[in-house]
Coordinates of C-alpha atoms and ligand atoms in Angstrom, one line a residue:
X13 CA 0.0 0.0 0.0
X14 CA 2.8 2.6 -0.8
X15 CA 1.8 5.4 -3.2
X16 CA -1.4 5.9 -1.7
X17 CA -4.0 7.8 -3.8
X18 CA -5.3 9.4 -1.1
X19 CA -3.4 11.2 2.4
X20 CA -6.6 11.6 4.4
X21 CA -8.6 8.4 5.5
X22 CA -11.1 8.8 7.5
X23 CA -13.4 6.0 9.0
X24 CA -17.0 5.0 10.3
X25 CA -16.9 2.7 13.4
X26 CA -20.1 0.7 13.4
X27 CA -21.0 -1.8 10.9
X28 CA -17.7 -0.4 9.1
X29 CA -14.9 -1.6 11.2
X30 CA -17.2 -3.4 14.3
X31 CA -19.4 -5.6 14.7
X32 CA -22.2 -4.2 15.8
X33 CA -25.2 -6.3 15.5
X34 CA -23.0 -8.7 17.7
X35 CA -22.6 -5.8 20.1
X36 CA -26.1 -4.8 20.7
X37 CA -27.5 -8.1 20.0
X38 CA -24.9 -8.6 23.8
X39 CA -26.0 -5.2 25.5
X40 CA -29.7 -5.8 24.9
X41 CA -29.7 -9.5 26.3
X42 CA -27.9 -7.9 29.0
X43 CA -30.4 -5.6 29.2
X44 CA -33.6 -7.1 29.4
X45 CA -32.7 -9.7 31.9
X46 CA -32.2 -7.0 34.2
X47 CA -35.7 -6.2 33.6
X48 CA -36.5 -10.2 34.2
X49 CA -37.3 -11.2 30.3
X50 CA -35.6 -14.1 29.4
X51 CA -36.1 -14.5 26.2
X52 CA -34.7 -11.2 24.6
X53 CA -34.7 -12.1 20.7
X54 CA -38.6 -12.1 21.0
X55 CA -38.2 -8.3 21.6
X56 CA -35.5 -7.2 19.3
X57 CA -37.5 -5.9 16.6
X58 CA -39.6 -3.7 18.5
X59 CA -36.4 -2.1 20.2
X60 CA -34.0 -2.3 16.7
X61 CA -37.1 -0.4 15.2
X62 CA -37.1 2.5 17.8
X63 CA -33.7 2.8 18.3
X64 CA -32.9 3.6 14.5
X65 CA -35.6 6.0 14.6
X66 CA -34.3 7.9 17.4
X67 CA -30.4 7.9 15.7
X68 CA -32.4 9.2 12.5
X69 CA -33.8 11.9 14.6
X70 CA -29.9 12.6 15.8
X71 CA -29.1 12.6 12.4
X72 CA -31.7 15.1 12.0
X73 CA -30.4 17.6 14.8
X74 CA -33.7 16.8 16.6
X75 CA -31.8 14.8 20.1
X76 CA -28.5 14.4 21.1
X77 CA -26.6 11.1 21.4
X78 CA -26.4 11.3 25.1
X79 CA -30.3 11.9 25.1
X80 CA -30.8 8.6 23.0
X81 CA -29.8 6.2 26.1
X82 CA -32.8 6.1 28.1
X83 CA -35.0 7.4 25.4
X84 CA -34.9 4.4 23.5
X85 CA -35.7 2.2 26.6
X86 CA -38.6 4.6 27.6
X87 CA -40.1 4.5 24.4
X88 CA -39.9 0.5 24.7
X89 CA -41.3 0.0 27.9
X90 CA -43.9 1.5 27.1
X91 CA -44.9 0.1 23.9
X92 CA -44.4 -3.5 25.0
X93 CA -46.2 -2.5 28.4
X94 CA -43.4 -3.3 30.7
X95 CA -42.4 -1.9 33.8
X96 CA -38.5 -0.8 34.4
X97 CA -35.7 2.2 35.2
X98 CA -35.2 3.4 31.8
X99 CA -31.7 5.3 33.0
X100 CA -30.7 2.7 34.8
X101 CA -31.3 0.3 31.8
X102 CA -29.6 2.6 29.8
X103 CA -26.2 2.4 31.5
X104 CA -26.7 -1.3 31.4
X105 CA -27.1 -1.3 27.7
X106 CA -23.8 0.6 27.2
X107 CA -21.7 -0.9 29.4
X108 CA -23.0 -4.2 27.4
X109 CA -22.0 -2.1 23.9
X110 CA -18.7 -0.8 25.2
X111 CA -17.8 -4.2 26.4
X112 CA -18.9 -6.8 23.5
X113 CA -18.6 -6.5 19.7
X114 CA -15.4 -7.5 17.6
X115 CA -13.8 -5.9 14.7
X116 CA -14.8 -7.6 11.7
X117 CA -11.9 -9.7 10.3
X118 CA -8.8 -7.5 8.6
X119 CA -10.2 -4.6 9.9
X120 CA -7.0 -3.9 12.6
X121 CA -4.8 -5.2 10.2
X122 CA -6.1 -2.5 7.9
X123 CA -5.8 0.3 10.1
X124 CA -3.0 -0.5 11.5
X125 CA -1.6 -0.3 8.0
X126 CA -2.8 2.5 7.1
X127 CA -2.0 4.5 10.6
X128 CA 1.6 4.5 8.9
X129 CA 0.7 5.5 5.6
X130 CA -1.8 8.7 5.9
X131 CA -3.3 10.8 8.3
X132 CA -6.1 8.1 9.8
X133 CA -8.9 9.7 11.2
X134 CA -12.4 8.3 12.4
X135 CA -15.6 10.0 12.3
X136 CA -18.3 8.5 14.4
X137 CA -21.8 9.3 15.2
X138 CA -22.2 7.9 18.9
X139 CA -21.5 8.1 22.5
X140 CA -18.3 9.5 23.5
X141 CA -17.5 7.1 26.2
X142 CA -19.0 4.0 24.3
X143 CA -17.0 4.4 21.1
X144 CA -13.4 5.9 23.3
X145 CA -13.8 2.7 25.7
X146 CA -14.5 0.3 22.8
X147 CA -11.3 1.5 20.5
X148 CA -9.5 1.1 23.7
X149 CA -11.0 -2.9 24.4
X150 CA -10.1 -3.4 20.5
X151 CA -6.7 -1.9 21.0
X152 CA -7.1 0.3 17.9
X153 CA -7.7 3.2 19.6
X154 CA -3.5 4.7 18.5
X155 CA -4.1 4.0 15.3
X156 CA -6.2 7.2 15.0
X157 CA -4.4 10.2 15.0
X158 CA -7.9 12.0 15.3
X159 CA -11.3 10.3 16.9
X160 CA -14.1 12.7 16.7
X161 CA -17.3 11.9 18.4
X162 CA -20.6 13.3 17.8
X163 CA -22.0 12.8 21.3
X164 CA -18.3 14.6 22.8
X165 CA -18.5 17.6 19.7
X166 CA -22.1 18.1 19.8
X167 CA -22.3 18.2 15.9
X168 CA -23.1 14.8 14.0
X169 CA -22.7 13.5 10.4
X170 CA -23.7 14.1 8.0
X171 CA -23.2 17.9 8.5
X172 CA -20.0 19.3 7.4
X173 CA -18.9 20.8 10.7
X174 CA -18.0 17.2 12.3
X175 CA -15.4 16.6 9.2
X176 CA -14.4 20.5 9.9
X177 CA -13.4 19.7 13.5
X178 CA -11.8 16.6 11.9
X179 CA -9.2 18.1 9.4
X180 CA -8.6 20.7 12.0
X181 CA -7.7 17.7 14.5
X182 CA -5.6 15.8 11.7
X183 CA -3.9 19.1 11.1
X184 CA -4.9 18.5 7.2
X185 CA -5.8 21.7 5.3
X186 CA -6.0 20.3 1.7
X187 CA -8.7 17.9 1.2
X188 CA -8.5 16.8 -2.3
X189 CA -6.5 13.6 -1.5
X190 CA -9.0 12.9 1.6
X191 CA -11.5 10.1 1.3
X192 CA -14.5 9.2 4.2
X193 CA -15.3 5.3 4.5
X194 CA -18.3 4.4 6.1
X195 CA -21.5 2.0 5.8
X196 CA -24.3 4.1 6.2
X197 CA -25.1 6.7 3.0
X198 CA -27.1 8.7 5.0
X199 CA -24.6 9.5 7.4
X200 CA -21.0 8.5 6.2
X201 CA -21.5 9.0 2.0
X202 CA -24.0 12.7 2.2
X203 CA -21.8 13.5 5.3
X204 CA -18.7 12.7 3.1
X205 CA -19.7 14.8 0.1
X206 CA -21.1 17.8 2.6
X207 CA -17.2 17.6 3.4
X208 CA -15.9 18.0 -0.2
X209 CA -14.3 14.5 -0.1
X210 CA -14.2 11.4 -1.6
X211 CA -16.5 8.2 -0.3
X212 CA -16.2 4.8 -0.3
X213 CA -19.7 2.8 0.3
X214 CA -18.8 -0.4 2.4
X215 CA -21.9 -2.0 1.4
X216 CA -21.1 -6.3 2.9
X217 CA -24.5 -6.8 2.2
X218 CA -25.2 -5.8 -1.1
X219 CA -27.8 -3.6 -0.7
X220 CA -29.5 -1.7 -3.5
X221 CA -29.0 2.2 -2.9
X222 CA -32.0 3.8 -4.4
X223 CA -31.0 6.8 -2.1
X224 CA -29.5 9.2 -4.5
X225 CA -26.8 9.7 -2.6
X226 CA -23.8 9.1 -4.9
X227 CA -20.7 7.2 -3.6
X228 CA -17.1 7.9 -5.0
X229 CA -16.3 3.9 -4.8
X230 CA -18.1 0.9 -3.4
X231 CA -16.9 -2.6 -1.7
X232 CA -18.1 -5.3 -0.3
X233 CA -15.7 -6.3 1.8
X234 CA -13.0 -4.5 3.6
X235 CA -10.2 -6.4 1.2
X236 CA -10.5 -4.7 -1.6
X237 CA -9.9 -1.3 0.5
X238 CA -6.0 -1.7 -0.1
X239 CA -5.8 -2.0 -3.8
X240 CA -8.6 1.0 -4.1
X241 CA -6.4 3.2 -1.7
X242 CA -3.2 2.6 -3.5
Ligands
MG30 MG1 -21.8 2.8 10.5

């Protein structure tokens, strides 16, 4: 990987580099047997559905990360009828997403790589002490030379401030030779092209995009990242 096309990288963390299903598949079995229900797979969908609406409504400037944690758990409660501390089953779910959840194979490997090579930076919509203690479990956490955090900076892809506060963290003032890799065109690609940057889709899953939103580059698995970079 010498000779890299580009001297900016910057990454998503969820579904991009981690595992998350696995992750909060953990935290919410976690969670609802703290709440007695033993059979937490039953109750997935119901709490998969609201918690992607509330991150849409982040996305949307309409609630903050940190506001998400008990949000989602009061919103579930009450549609499934159930009685329970949303706070406290919110720190229970993020202790159970900061400490399960694996990087999906080659992805340390990769960034380690590439921490050598260009000025590595990851962009992640989240909870600041979720996402800093999980690059710290997965021991990747040196490899970034900047880790920006929507729930710590209070600004959230895809609006073009978070990548501002990104370059100025990298130190990087020229962006034409910076690229933004994420999962999620929504978030990552738009947030990506709000920047002025190039964007690489990581679509494992081969989902159709009938978004609009227009990646630079797409792959399905995070193997062919090397040869595109170079
Ligand atoms: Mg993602």
């Amino acid at each position: 990987m010498r000779e890299l096309r580009y001297d900016t990288v910057l990454f998503d963390l969820d579904h991009t580099l981690l595992d998350s299903d696995a992750s909060h598949a953990a935290a919410f079995d976690a969670t609802m047997s703290s709440i007695g229900i033993d059979d937490p797979s039953s109750v997935f969908e119901v709490f998969d559905r609201i918690n992607q609406a509330l991150w849409r409504r982040v996305e949307r400037h309409e609630l903050s990360p940190n506001e998400v944690k008990a949000l989602r758990f009061r919103q579930f409660l009450d549609e499934m009828g159930l009685d329970g501390d949303p706070t406290e089953m919110g720190a229970v779910f993020v202790d159970g997403l900061t400490q399960n959840g694996e990087l999906y194979p080659g992805a340390q490997e990769l960034v380690e790589q590439l921490a050598g090579l260009v000025a590595l930076g990851m962009v992640t919509n989240g909870i600041g002490r979720v996402q800093r203690d999980r690059l710290a479990r997965l021991g990747i956490a040196d490899c970034f030379h900047a880790v920006i955090i929507s729930g710590e900076v209070g600004t959230n892809k895809p609006g073009a401030e978070i990548f501002d506060l990104t370059f100025e963290a990298l130190g990087i003032a020229e962006r034409s030779r910076a690229v933004m890799i994420g999962d999620n065109l929504g978030s990552d690609i738009q947030g990506g092209i709000n920047a002025g940057i190039e964007t690489i889709w990581f679509n494992p899953t081969g989902s159709v995009n009938s978004t609009g939103i227009q990646p630079t580059h797409e792959v399905t698995t995070l193997d062919e990242l090397p040869s595109l970079l170079a």
